[in-house]
């Protein structure tokens, strides 16, 4: 198996560099999506005048294919808004925007799944609406949706392969570059595919374990 | 910037590029229907393996699901297009090639078969065993029970989730442009290369996809919910 | 000549792994008779019914329907061999079964549920099946619901549809497995009265039930099952008036109001 050694093992530094970029982009996009999704969800549910705007954004992010959104953010936004000014930023921004649309809906489902009785129990002991939201609704929602949030991270990782198209040097791009140098795609692409599958598998296994844990510990069904 | 904004939302651009947009969209639909057929057929087989009594079958079914559900579709397309022909060629001792369209359909079909398999399985397992007993007690054969009692219920139960997966699959068809399948995104990027006007072109592509997906998905969801609610009130 | 019983159960045994659920059960049910089966939960009542129409395969023993063995067929040379599933399916049609959980098929209308088997299994024309289906629905007083979906009916109505579904196969006998146990008290009566009407029309029935009122005044015989065996059996007056077995007496005392 000298091919594997020559094409994969000896190139490990390049590939690992790419993997680190992938992880970095995904984590930034993930954090952005959680915050953005929560804001979109809260605006949609509780800020009457801005509700249509929030719904429009959520639906647009969700219904537009990630690849199209990525190209749009990378090539149109700079002309429109003068930002983002690097492809790296465009990459995590596009990934984060799409996921924020999905997470907004996840959060909403979670909030709506909190039984009315839990809220009323809070009011009945004299909590204010804000306290009820902050101390009861939000924690309960985060527990029920935590597995879905983890699942959304796997979506981000899978979609992140596309940022190679706008030349962000992630694992996918490094692998494709190596293919162009050596003209021997078998080992490089197989190893890269395996790395992605393994990574996504581990993350989603963690999500499942979390869901099981929550079910056992709190009797919560995943939203 | 306001000029740019105006240009971005100018409806005339849809008209200007209507041929490109329509032709591309038709090709997306073509890729979608082809890969959805593959995904449904392979997914049903994997699901039947996963509910099988014998563990080797269950194990193969699980491997299939975990492998394809966790794979990014882009790398699968690239792999099927550049690696699979080489591997098969080595195996058969001759040069093998196929058009990018085939790679796209095979890759997307298999990736989404992983998702569909899980949906099918959940549908199958959600049917109370008593419904099968009731069929047997009436003297129905196992095949009649499968076709008349199990599958119709499976289809209805999995419909909402399957709708979501069809939508995802349709969205995934946009990346086939990356191996030069002439879909909407491909057509658009070709025009951009000659005309150097990414702003109106990408914007109209995004809005076209959005409109199509939003309307079609919304209608499908509404219909499937209605159909289901009539039965599971 | 002695009459052949509609259902004859001989030394029926059934175990799941190491658990012996039925430990040698024998009895006859004559044509037009109603037999009520009572006993604690877990005593094997459901298993007994399911073995009779072979939803479960008995570990030993045999069931005869009108003198014909369910599990084996006797060839011309007098040798018996296992009955293939196709034939078991054919014989099953003669035994209607009604389940505790109704088990109506939710994707078919009420009439669709009733005529499914006549069409698919008996090969009846759609038109004849519809006529038959309407007739069976009339017998359970649900003619006006024939085009509803099951989910829109109350539990009592659903169970009556299930009875109509069994009737549509024109069975020689009917098996009821706790038909009212998942119904609210106010809904049990409509189901029980349909069953009484059936009995009045001469249907042969085995009824597993916890409705002691029904067992007492609608059945010809009552059997008390305990631990996979018939602990006591006899006419209702004897079982409810002067049970001989201590266990039976204890069991019944829980049902005295
Ligand atoms: N398919 C099965 N596999 C294993 N055990 C079973 C099965 N069906 C029934 N049993 C066991 O057989 C016993 C009798 O069950 P059942 O006939 O349902 O009792 P009853 O209807 O009198 O309540 C119970 O202990 C039950 O757990
Ligand atoms: Mg029972």
XYZ file of C-alpha atoms and ligand atoms in Angstrom:
741
model
C 0.000 0.000 0.000
C 2.716 2.454 -0.885
C 0.210 4.618 -2.738
C -1.648 5.265 0.492
C 1.609 6.180 2.160
C 2.789 8.400 -0.673
C -0.506 10.146 -1.387
C -2.199 10.294 1.977
C 0.144 9.703 4.881
C 2.994 11.818 3.471
C 0.528 14.606 2.711
C -0.943 14.521 6.176
C 0.272 17.982 7.120
C -1.562 19.575 4.221
C -4.676 17.551 4.885
C -4.663 18.304 8.596
C -4.208 21.982 7.845
C -7.305 21.736 5.668
C -9.187 19.855 8.373
C -8.385 22.598 10.883
C -9.742 25.228 8.504
C -12.889 23.123 8.064
C -13.356 22.853 11.815
C -12.692 26.564 12.319
C -15.207 27.636 9.675
C -17.807 25.190 10.982
C -17.448 26.302 14.582
C -17.746 29.991 13.706
C -20.755 29.274 11.493
C -22.289 27.140 14.248
C -21.932 29.838 16.910
C -23.295 32.427 14.497
C -26.231 30.163 13.621
C -27.178 29.551 17.253
C -27.164 33.217 18.143
C -28.785 34.245 14.850
C -31.387 31.505 15.080
C -32.320 32.438 18.615
C -32.691 36.099 17.662
C -34.766 35.282 14.571
C -36.958 32.973 16.626
C -37.530 35.464 19.427
C -38.262 38.280 17.003
C -40.662 36.075 15.117
C -42.509 35.031 18.251
C -42.466 38.125 20.436
C -41.730 41.266 18.371
C -44.955 41.928 16.507
C -43.847 44.702 14.121
C -40.754 42.829 12.927
C -42.476 39.477 12.636
C -42.974 39.500 8.832
C -39.317 40.388 8.309
C -38.171 37.548 10.540
C -40.458 35.083 8.777
C -39.223 36.243 5.365
C -35.585 35.819 6.393
C -36.167 32.409 7.960
C -38.033 31.139 4.922
C -35.471 32.557 2.520
C -32.517 31.013 4.346
C -34.283 27.681 4.581
C -35.649 27.437 1.075
C -32.538 28.530 -0.834
C -29.953 25.837 -1.596
C -26.756 26.318 0.380
C -24.581 26.354 -2.715
C -26.630 29.128 -4.281
C -26.610 31.072 -1.042
C -22.865 30.667 -0.758
C -22.234 32.051 -4.235
C -24.690 34.820 -3.590
C -23.079 35.875 -0.329
C -19.586 35.534 -1.749
C -20.081 37.406 -5.028
C -23.155 39.591 -4.618
C -22.994 40.790 -1.034
C -19.641 42.573 -1.434
C -21.160 44.588 -4.271
C -24.378 45.176 -2.374
C -23.100 45.847 1.114
C -19.338 46.078 0.748
C -19.014 43.019 2.962
C -17.865 40.237 3.470
C -14.437 41.175 2.248
C -12.804 37.733 2.356
C -13.975 34.378 1.065
C -13.280 32.915 4.486
C -15.860 35.257 5.998
C -18.284 34.623 3.144
C -17.915 30.895 3.807
C -18.883 30.848 7.455
C -21.459 33.565 6.928
C -23.360 31.626 4.266
C -23.216 28.414 6.291
C -24.299 30.262 9.410
C -27.167 32.097 7.739
C -28.736 28.965 6.356
C -28.457 27.128 9.665
C -29.830 30.096 11.573
C -33.022 29.750 9.542
C -33.311 26.087 10.477
C -32.394 26.651 14.118
C -34.945 29.458 14.417
C -37.658 26.960 13.551
C -36.147 24.357 15.866
C -36.161 26.830 18.744
C -39.738 27.791 18.001
C -40.863 24.163 18.001
C -39.037 23.698 21.302
C -40.612 26.758 22.908
C -44.064 25.780 21.716
C -43.548 22.282 23.098
C -43.131 23.594 26.648
C -46.463 22.698 28.269
C -48.565 25.705 29.210
C -48.824 24.293 32.726
C -45.089 24.778 33.285
C -45.451 28.463 32.511
C -48.566 28.799 34.622
C -46.794 27.119 37.515
C -44.164 29.860 37.252
C -46.764 32.645 37.230
C -48.573 31.033 40.125
C -45.505 31.396 42.341
C -45.266 35.067 41.361
C -42.601 35.041 38.638
C -42.652 37.803 36.035
C -43.093 36.925 32.340
C -39.397 37.575 31.774
C -38.446 35.378 34.707
C -40.708 32.643 33.432
C -39.040 32.828 30.028
C -35.525 33.093 31.391
C -35.796 30.475 34.165
C -38.327 27.989 32.796
C -39.097 28.215 29.094
C -35.576 28.822 27.802
C -33.743 26.118 29.799
C -36.431 23.574 29.037
C -36.319 24.461 25.357
C -32.528 24.235 25.216
C -32.678 20.778 26.769
C -35.255 19.491 24.316
C -33.610 20.996 21.246
C -29.984 20.275 22.179
C -29.876 17.078 20.079
C -31.348 18.907 17.082
C -28.757 21.635 17.499
C -25.980 19.060 17.430
C -27.612 17.584 14.360
C -27.523 21.000 12.711
C -23.762 21.028 13.247
C -23.487 17.889 11.115
C -25.411 19.696 8.381
C -22.908 22.549 8.581
C -19.957 20.179 8.339
C -21.435 18.448 5.311
C -22.241 21.728 3.574
C -18.819 23.143 4.429
C -17.251 21.032 1.664
C -18.703 23.619 -0.716
C -16.586 26.502 0.538
C -13.731 24.920 -1.395
C -15.520 26.269 -4.470
C -14.832 29.830 -3.327
C -11.208 28.842 -2.614
C -11.340 28.655 1.160
C -8.502 26.198 1.879
C -10.527 23.592 3.775
C -10.005 19.832 3.775
C -11.969 19.435 0.550
C -9.898 22.048 -1.280
C -6.583 20.615 -0.075
C -7.671 17.162 -1.212
C -8.721 18.448 -4.622
C -5.432 20.325 -4.944
C -3.488 17.155 -4.189
C -5.515 15.371 -6.850
C -4.519 18.045 -9.336
C -0.854 17.705 -8.408
C -0.639 13.907 -8.501
C -3.466 12.976 -10.877
C -4.204 10.006 -8.661
C -7.585 10.578 -7.077
C -8.356 7.119 -5.669
C -6.507 7.175 -2.375
C -6.764 10.879 -1.659
C -10.474 11.211 -2.314
C -11.331 7.948 -0.575
C -9.396 8.963 2.506
C -10.974 12.408 2.493
C -14.475 11.005 2.090
C -13.808 8.555 4.918
C -12.539 11.370 7.140
C -15.687 13.422 6.547
C -17.999 10.456 7.091
C -16.215 9.500 10.294
C -16.290 13.059 11.585
C -19.991 13.491 10.865
C -20.721 10.045 12.296
C -18.973 10.900 15.547
C -20.795 14.199 15.891
C -24.199 12.671 15.231
C -23.440 9.782 17.585
C -22.715 12.398 20.243
C -26.061 14.021 19.418
C -27.874 10.708 19.833
C -26.141 10.035 23.120
C -27.183 13.485 24.299
C -30.800 12.837 23.320
C -30.770 9.511 25.178
C -29.235 11.158 28.207
C -31.876 13.868 28.252
C -34.633 11.318 27.864
C -33.339 9.268 30.789
C -32.429 12.149 33.034
C -35.320 14.540 32.406
C -37.896 12.354 30.643
C -37.744 14.688 27.659
C -38.458 13.627 24.111
C -36.223 15.285 21.542
C -38.030 17.988 19.578
C -24.634 50.930 -3.279
C -28.235 51.897 -3.906
C -27.596 51.469 -7.639
C -26.372 47.978 -6.974
C -29.407 47.251 -4.845
C -31.710 48.451 -7.567
C -29.949 46.311 -10.088
C -30.213 43.329 -7.770
C -33.951 43.492 -7.428
C -34.775 44.637 -10.941
C -37.471 42.262 -12.251
C -36.307 42.859 -15.802
C -33.370 40.594 -15.161
C -35.665 37.555 -14.887
C -36.921 38.356 -18.341
C -33.469 39.010 -19.691
C -32.185 35.641 -18.524
C -35.402 33.637 -18.796
C -34.006 31.068 -21.216
C -30.969 30.343 -19.079
C -33.080 30.111 -15.948
C -35.770 27.888 -17.447
C -33.386 25.524 -19.185
C -31.274 25.200 -16.087
C -34.243 24.632 -13.834
C -35.566 21.913 -16.124
C -32.243 20.146 -15.801
C -32.399 20.401 -12.013
C -35.806 18.750 -12.166
C -34.400 16.013 -14.396
C -31.551 15.279 -11.977
C -34.006 15.434 -9.088
C -36.494 12.899 -10.446
C -33.740 10.520 -11.503
C -31.919 10.561 -8.191
C -35.167 10.478 -6.185
C -36.103 7.232 -7.939
C -32.734 5.731 -7.052
C -32.999 6.998 -3.480
C -36.493 5.564 -2.939
C -35.716 2.157 -4.401
C -32.374 1.733 -2.623
C -33.770 3.270 0.566
C -36.691 0.824 0.698
C -34.309 -2.090 0.255
C -32.030 -0.826 3.012
C -35.036 -0.336 5.302
C -36.266 -3.878 4.686
C -32.757 -5.091 5.534
C -32.817 -3.094 8.755
C -36.093 -4.587 9.979
C -35.046 -8.097 8.973
C -34.908 -10.781 11.655
C -31.468 -12.065 10.664
C -28.665 -9.957 12.101
C -26.323 -10.035 9.077
C -29.022 -8.321 7.028
C -29.723 -5.820 9.784
C -26.019 -5.128 10.013
C -25.649 -4.466 6.295
C -28.686 -2.189 6.379
C -27.267 -0.223 9.305
C -23.886 0.094 7.609
C -25.585 1.412 4.473
C -27.559 3.993 6.419
C -24.643 5.216 8.528
C -22.318 5.378 5.543
C -24.542 7.445 3.287
C -26.402 9.526 5.803
C -23.160 10.882 7.194
C -21.508 11.581 3.855
C -21.330 15.132 2.447
C -23.020 15.035 -0.952
C -20.313 17.082 -2.665
C -17.514 14.671 -1.852
C -19.724 11.724 -2.791
C -20.379 13.259 -6.196
C -16.693 13.895 -6.710
C -15.843 10.393 -5.536
C -18.361 8.694 -7.804
C -17.229 10.801 -10.719
C -13.468 10.521 -10.369
C -12.745 7.458 -8.234
C -15.464 4.907 -8.945
C -14.741 4.626 -12.698
C -11.061 4.040 -11.950
C -11.826 1.367 -9.378
C -14.271 -0.412 -11.678
C -11.793 -0.081 -14.533
C -9.095 -1.785 -12.454
C -11.538 -4.509 -11.504
C -12.675 -5.200 -15.061
C -9.337 -4.474 -16.690
C -10.658 -1.867 -19.078
C -11.257 1.847 -19.301
C -14.581 2.938 -17.877
C -16.204 6.316 -18.217
C -19.632 7.772 -17.806
C -21.165 11.219 -18.199
C -21.305 13.579 -15.187
C -25.081 13.227 -15.124
C -24.747 9.556 -14.161
C -22.301 10.366 -11.378
C -24.641 13.006 -10.038
C -27.670 10.700 -10.027
C -25.819 7.755 -8.501
C -24.153 9.857 -5.794
C -27.239 11.835 -4.806
C -29.425 8.737 -5.070
C -27.236 6.770 -2.677
C -26.691 9.610 -0.221
C -30.424 10.219 0.041
C -31.224 6.500 0.160
C -29.668 6.634 3.621
C -32.190 9.234 4.751
C -35.133 7.534 3.059
C -34.205 4.191 4.587
C -34.608 5.643 8.059
C -37.936 7.199 7.153
C -39.202 3.941 5.682
C -38.019 2.032 8.734
C -39.737 4.372 11.162
C -42.888 4.096 9.066
C -42.793 0.317 9.040
C -42.100 0.041 12.738
C -44.860 2.483 13.650
C -47.583 0.160 12.393
C -49.222 -1.724 15.269
C -48.694 -5.451 14.947
C -52.416 -5.859 15.696
C -53.197 -4.502 12.225
C -51.327 -7.443 10.754
C -53.091 -9.876 13.083
C -56.432 -8.453 12.001
C -55.495 -9.142 8.388
C -54.376 -12.678 9.181
C -57.547 -13.317 11.164
C -59.503 -12.411 8.011
C -57.479 -14.937 6.056
C -55.355 -12.457 4.091
C -52.019 -13.719 2.799
C -48.754 -12.140 3.934
C -48.347 -10.488 0.553
C -51.832 -9.008 0.650
C -51.094 -7.740 4.139
C -47.875 -6.066 2.941
C -49.476 -4.378 -0.052
C -52.908 -3.557 1.334
C -52.254 -2.830 4.984
C -48.578 -2.122 5.649
C -47.331 -0.119 2.673
C -50.321 2.260 2.336
C -49.913 3.192 5.988
C -46.135 3.486 5.700
C -46.503 5.890 2.786
C -48.966 8.070 4.668
C -46.903 8.104 7.839
C -43.626 8.928 6.143
C -45.065 11.558 3.838
C -44.319 14.691 5.892
C -40.744 13.636 6.563
C -40.272 12.387 3.020
C -41.455 15.770 1.749
C -38.648 17.420 3.687
C -36.156 14.984 2.240
C -37.381 15.558 -1.289
C -36.890 19.270 -0.711
C -33.339 18.682 0.556
C -32.621 16.477 -2.416
C -33.862 19.110 -4.815
C -31.642 21.681 -3.150
C -28.710 19.294 -3.373
C -29.148 19.053 -7.125
C -27.670 22.560 -7.380
C -24.178 21.251 -6.700
C -24.115 18.966 -9.718
C -22.938 22.035 -11.632
C -19.577 21.456 -9.960
C -18.952 18.413 -12.147
C -20.327 20.266 -15.178
C -23.860 18.914 -15.258
C -25.653 21.756 -17.079
C -28.165 22.745 -14.393
C -29.286 26.254 -13.500
C -26.197 27.104 -11.454
C -23.976 25.842 -14.255
C -25.764 27.895 -16.889
C -25.625 30.929 -14.664
C -21.919 30.628 -13.991
C -21.242 30.189 -17.711
C -23.025 33.450 -18.473
C -21.218 35.142 -15.602
C -17.878 34.135 -17.088
C -18.710 35.881 -20.359
C -20.700 38.837 -19.066
C -18.973 39.429 -15.732
C -22.234 40.335 -14.005
C -22.472 38.105 -10.958
C -24.821 40.401 -9.095
C -28.007 40.138 -11.155
C -27.332 36.577 -12.235
C -26.671 35.048 -8.838
C -29.489 37.084 -7.353
C -31.983 35.900 -9.928
C -30.741 32.332 -9.523
C -31.219 32.550 -5.755
C -34.675 34.089 -6.066
C -35.735 31.566 -8.704
C -34.688 28.632 -6.558
C -36.277 30.204 -3.525
C -39.595 30.780 -5.265
C -39.753 27.319 -6.777
C -38.767 25.504 -3.595
C -40.934 27.639 -1.342
C -44.056 27.204 -3.420
C -43.605 23.536 -4.283
C -42.549 22.525 -0.778
C -45.355 24.503 0.815
C -47.962 22.927 -1.435
C -46.600 19.434 -0.893
C -46.560 19.896 2.873
C -50.101 21.172 2.893
C -51.368 18.311 0.768
C -49.560 15.632 2.721
C -50.731 17.036 6.046
C -54.325 17.104 4.860
C -54.202 13.620 3.496
C -52.691 12.331 6.707
C -54.977 14.214 9.062
C -58.012 12.676 7.469
C -56.782 9.365 8.774
C -54.892 10.038 11.964
C -57.204 12.593 13.504
C -75.164 -39.839 15.772
C -73.314 -37.444 18.034
C -73.087 -33.859 16.834
C -69.618 -32.668 15.787
C -68.651 -29.662 17.921
C -68.091 -26.389 16.088
C -64.777 -25.940 17.887
C -62.948 -28.723 19.666
C -59.721 -27.952 21.516
C -57.627 -30.954 22.528
C -54.704 -30.844 24.970
C -53.526 -27.479 23.671
C -50.107 -26.411 24.921
C -48.097 -23.328 24.194
C -44.818 -22.086 25.562
C -42.762 -19.017 24.767
C -39.195 -20.101 25.384
C -39.190 -21.467 28.900
C -42.515 -19.878 29.816
C -45.388 -22.381 29.692
C -48.448 -20.281 28.981
C -50.972 -22.989 28.077
C -50.560 -26.291 29.874
C -53.020 -28.679 28.328
C -56.390 -27.103 27.601
C -59.305 -29.172 26.243
C -62.916 -28.231 25.665
C -65.708 -28.325 23.083
C -67.952 -25.531 21.901
C -71.168 -26.679 20.277
C -72.866 -24.917 17.439
C -74.804 -21.850 18.569
C -73.265 -21.848 22.018
C -71.606 -18.921 23.745
C -68.640 -19.687 25.979
C -67.243 -16.987 28.248
C -63.617 -17.260 29.248
C -62.632 -15.515 32.466
C -59.411 -15.417 34.415
C -56.737 -13.128 35.750
C -54.566 -11.118 33.421
C -51.638 -13.228 32.247
C -53.490 -16.514 32.716
C -53.229 -17.222 28.975
C -56.670 -16.249 27.669
C -55.401 -14.245 24.686
C -52.854 -16.895 23.871
C -55.603 -19.510 23.864
C -57.722 -17.554 21.379
C -54.692 -16.805 19.214
C -53.767 -20.478 19.166
C -57.296 -21.419 18.156
C -57.093 -19.443 14.921
C -53.361 -19.994 14.688
C -52.112 -16.447 14.973
C -49.787 -18.365 17.283
C -48.650 -21.872 16.469
C -49.420 -24.179 19.407
C -46.520 -26.155 20.840
C -48.711 -29.241 21.090
C -52.321 -30.276 20.854
C -54.856 -29.668 18.129
C -57.850 -27.542 17.316
C -60.704 -28.922 15.221
C -63.128 -26.684 13.363
C -66.244 -28.677 12.468
C -64.194 -31.790 12.947
C -61.341 -30.691 10.692
C -57.918 -30.328 12.313
C -56.414 -26.817 11.941
C -52.768 -27.756 12.189
C -52.616 -30.951 10.181
C -54.388 -32.480 7.255
C -55.023 -36.123 6.872
C -54.143 -37.458 3.454
C -55.948 -40.222 1.554
C -53.570 -42.806 3.002
C -54.432 -41.785 6.534
C -51.064 -40.050 7.073
C -51.217 -36.582 8.535
C -48.930 -33.764 7.499
C -48.549 -30.128 8.547
C -51.055 -27.827 6.937
C -49.494 -25.174 4.688
C -50.103 -21.516 5.494
C -52.377 -21.077 2.494
C -54.779 -23.655 3.887
C -54.560 -22.290 7.393
C -55.502 -18.928 5.903
C -58.514 -20.543 4.294
C -59.643 -22.134 7.531
C -59.089 -18.943 9.480
C -61.818 -17.266 7.487
C -64.283 -19.465 9.291
C -63.282 -17.928 12.600
C -63.994 -14.239 13.014
C -61.769 -12.477 15.524
C -62.364 -9.252 17.430
C -59.438 -7.676 19.277
C -59.176 -5.581 22.384
C -57.430 -2.832 20.385
C -60.006 -2.935 17.534
C -57.143 -2.997 14.993
C -59.137 -1.223 12.321
C -56.997 -0.212 9.372
C -56.833 3.572 9.610
C -56.250 4.240 5.915
C -59.518 2.639 4.833
C -63.054 3.864 5.402
C -65.401 1.939 7.655
C -66.929 0.161 4.675
C -63.440 -0.331 3.208
C -62.393 -2.173 6.363
C -65.439 -4.421 6.191
C -65.224 -5.349 2.501
C -61.436 -5.660 2.221
C -61.294 -9.357 3.072
C -64.461 -10.394 1.191
C -62.952 -8.845 -1.941
C -59.321 -9.870 -1.513
C -59.779 -13.181 0.218
C -63.148 -14.473 -0.906
C -62.777 -12.942 -4.356
C -66.189 -11.313 -4.200
C -67.135 -8.645 -6.716
C -66.982 -5.102 -5.379
C -70.722 -4.719 -5.803
C -71.649 -7.863 -3.898
C -69.117 -6.998 -1.230
C -70.641 -3.570 -0.770
C -74.083 -5.058 -0.340
C -72.721 -7.556 2.157
C -70.759 -4.814 3.939
C -73.828 -2.597 4.281
C -75.751 -5.537 5.661
C -73.069 -6.295 8.250
C -72.837 -2.642 9.246
C -76.619 -2.621 9.689
C -76.272 -5.568 12.053
C -74.020 -3.467 14.282
C -76.231 -0.384 13.794
C -73.610 1.682 11.983
C -75.045 2.012 8.485
C -74.725 5.790 8.570
C -70.961 5.700 9.264
C -69.922 3.598 6.302
C -67.881 6.302 4.575
C -66.155 7.710 7.673
C -62.563 6.934 8.537
C -62.059 4.953 11.751
C -60.289 7.827 13.499
C -63.545 9.801 13.450
C -65.472 7.178 15.411
C -65.807 6.627 19.136
C -64.192 3.545 20.630
C -67.508 1.744 20.906
C -68.302 2.471 17.274
C -64.850 1.317 16.213
C -65.310 -1.962 18.005
C -68.677 -2.478 16.371
C -67.040 -1.898 12.974
C -64.482 -4.535 13.915
C -67.354 -6.913 14.662
C -68.926 -6.105 11.289
C -65.569 -6.750 9.636
C -65.460 -10.203 11.208
C -69.116 -10.870 10.304
C -68.475 -10.034 6.660
C -66.446 -13.206 6.319
C -69.592 -15.150 7.281
C -67.669 -17.010 9.979
C -68.802 -20.278 11.536
C -67.742 -18.971 14.932
C -66.375 -15.800 16.454
C -63.594 -15.192 18.936
C -63.686 -12.055 21.092
C -60.566 -11.038 23.027
C -61.646 -8.589 25.731
C -63.707 -6.581 23.249
C -64.712 -3.951 25.789
C -61.565 -3.672 27.910
C -60.224 -0.572 26.221
C -63.583 1.210 26.214
C -64.957 3.738 28.654
C -67.720 2.218 30.815
C -70.476 4.148 29.045
C -69.361 2.724 25.685
C -69.195 -0.928 26.678
C -72.949 -1.443 26.649
C -73.411 -0.674 22.964
C -70.800 -3.301 22.120
C -72.156 -5.865 24.555
C -75.681 -5.458 23.252
C -74.490 -6.060 19.687
C -72.799 -9.209 20.951
C -75.982 -10.294 22.717
C -77.914 -9.840 19.476
C -75.369 -11.974 17.675
C -75.719 -14.689 20.284
C -79.480 -14.468 19.975
C -79.163 -15.127 16.253
C -77.317 -18.333 17.008
C -73.681 -17.339 16.447
C -71.115 -19.638 18.029
C -68.845 -17.492 20.177
C -65.894 -17.681 22.532
C -65.685 -14.473 24.534
C -62.765 -13.548 26.743
C -64.170 -10.916 29.061
C -64.071 -9.192 32.400
C -67.740 -8.205 32.061
C -69.222 -10.625 34.571
C -72.761 -9.448 33.817
C -72.355 -10.536 30.217
C -70.717 -13.825 31.197
C -73.527 -14.575 33.629
C -76.554 -13.918 31.473
C -75.399 -14.209 27.864
C -73.322 -17.365 27.921
C -74.174 -21.026 27.959
C -70.978 -21.969 29.713
C -68.244 -20.175 31.611
C -64.622 -21.272 31.883
C -62.193 -20.015 34.475
C -58.626 -20.134 33.232
C -55.792 -20.174 35.709
C -52.111 -20.572 34.940
C -52.723 -21.993 31.508
C -55.269 -24.569 32.587
C -59.031 -24.657 32.906
C -59.447 -24.517 36.659
C -63.206 -24.691 36.616
C -65.990 -24.734 34.074
C -69.725 -25.069 34.015
C -72.992 -23.271 33.430
C -73.003 -19.652 34.617
C -75.314 -20.442 37.528
C -72.760 -22.853 38.911
C -69.684 -20.650 38.379
C -71.285 -17.517 39.739
C -73.549 -19.251 42.254
C -71.410 -21.927 43.797
C -67.888 -22.105 42.435
C -66.105 -25.219 43.579
C -62.572 -23.920 43.211
C -61.173 -21.633 45.854
C -59.167 -19.673 43.254
C -62.257 -19.080 41.162
C -64.135 -17.861 44.215
C -61.294 -15.449 45.060
C -61.144 -14.191 41.482
C -64.870 -13.565 41.363
C -64.944 -11.826 44.716
C -62.958 -8.985 43.129
C -65.815 -8.386 40.720
C -68.647 -8.291 43.247
C -70.067 -4.807 43.475
N -45.486 -13.429 21.976
C -45.184 -13.667 23.266
N -43.914 -13.870 23.642
C -43.597 -14.137 24.924
N -44.477 -14.195 25.923
C -45.771 -13.990 25.633
C -46.191 -13.705 24.290
N -47.536 -13.560 24.300
C -47.933 -13.728 25.572
N -46.880 -14.000 26.382
C -46.941 -14.264 27.807
O -47.909 -15.234 28.016
C -48.613 -14.984 29.217
C -50.101 -15.014 28.969
O -50.432 -13.925 28.137
P -51.901 -13.686 27.613
O -52.351 -14.896 26.883
O -51.898 -12.414 26.866
O -52.732 -13.530 28.946
P -54.168 -12.890 29.168
O -54.756 -12.597 27.841
O -54.896 -13.914 29.934
O -53.950 -11.666 29.973
C -48.117 -13.674 29.764
O -47.211 -13.947 30.792
C -47.428 -13.050 28.580
O -46.341 -12.275 29.025
Mg -55.286 -10.726 26.950
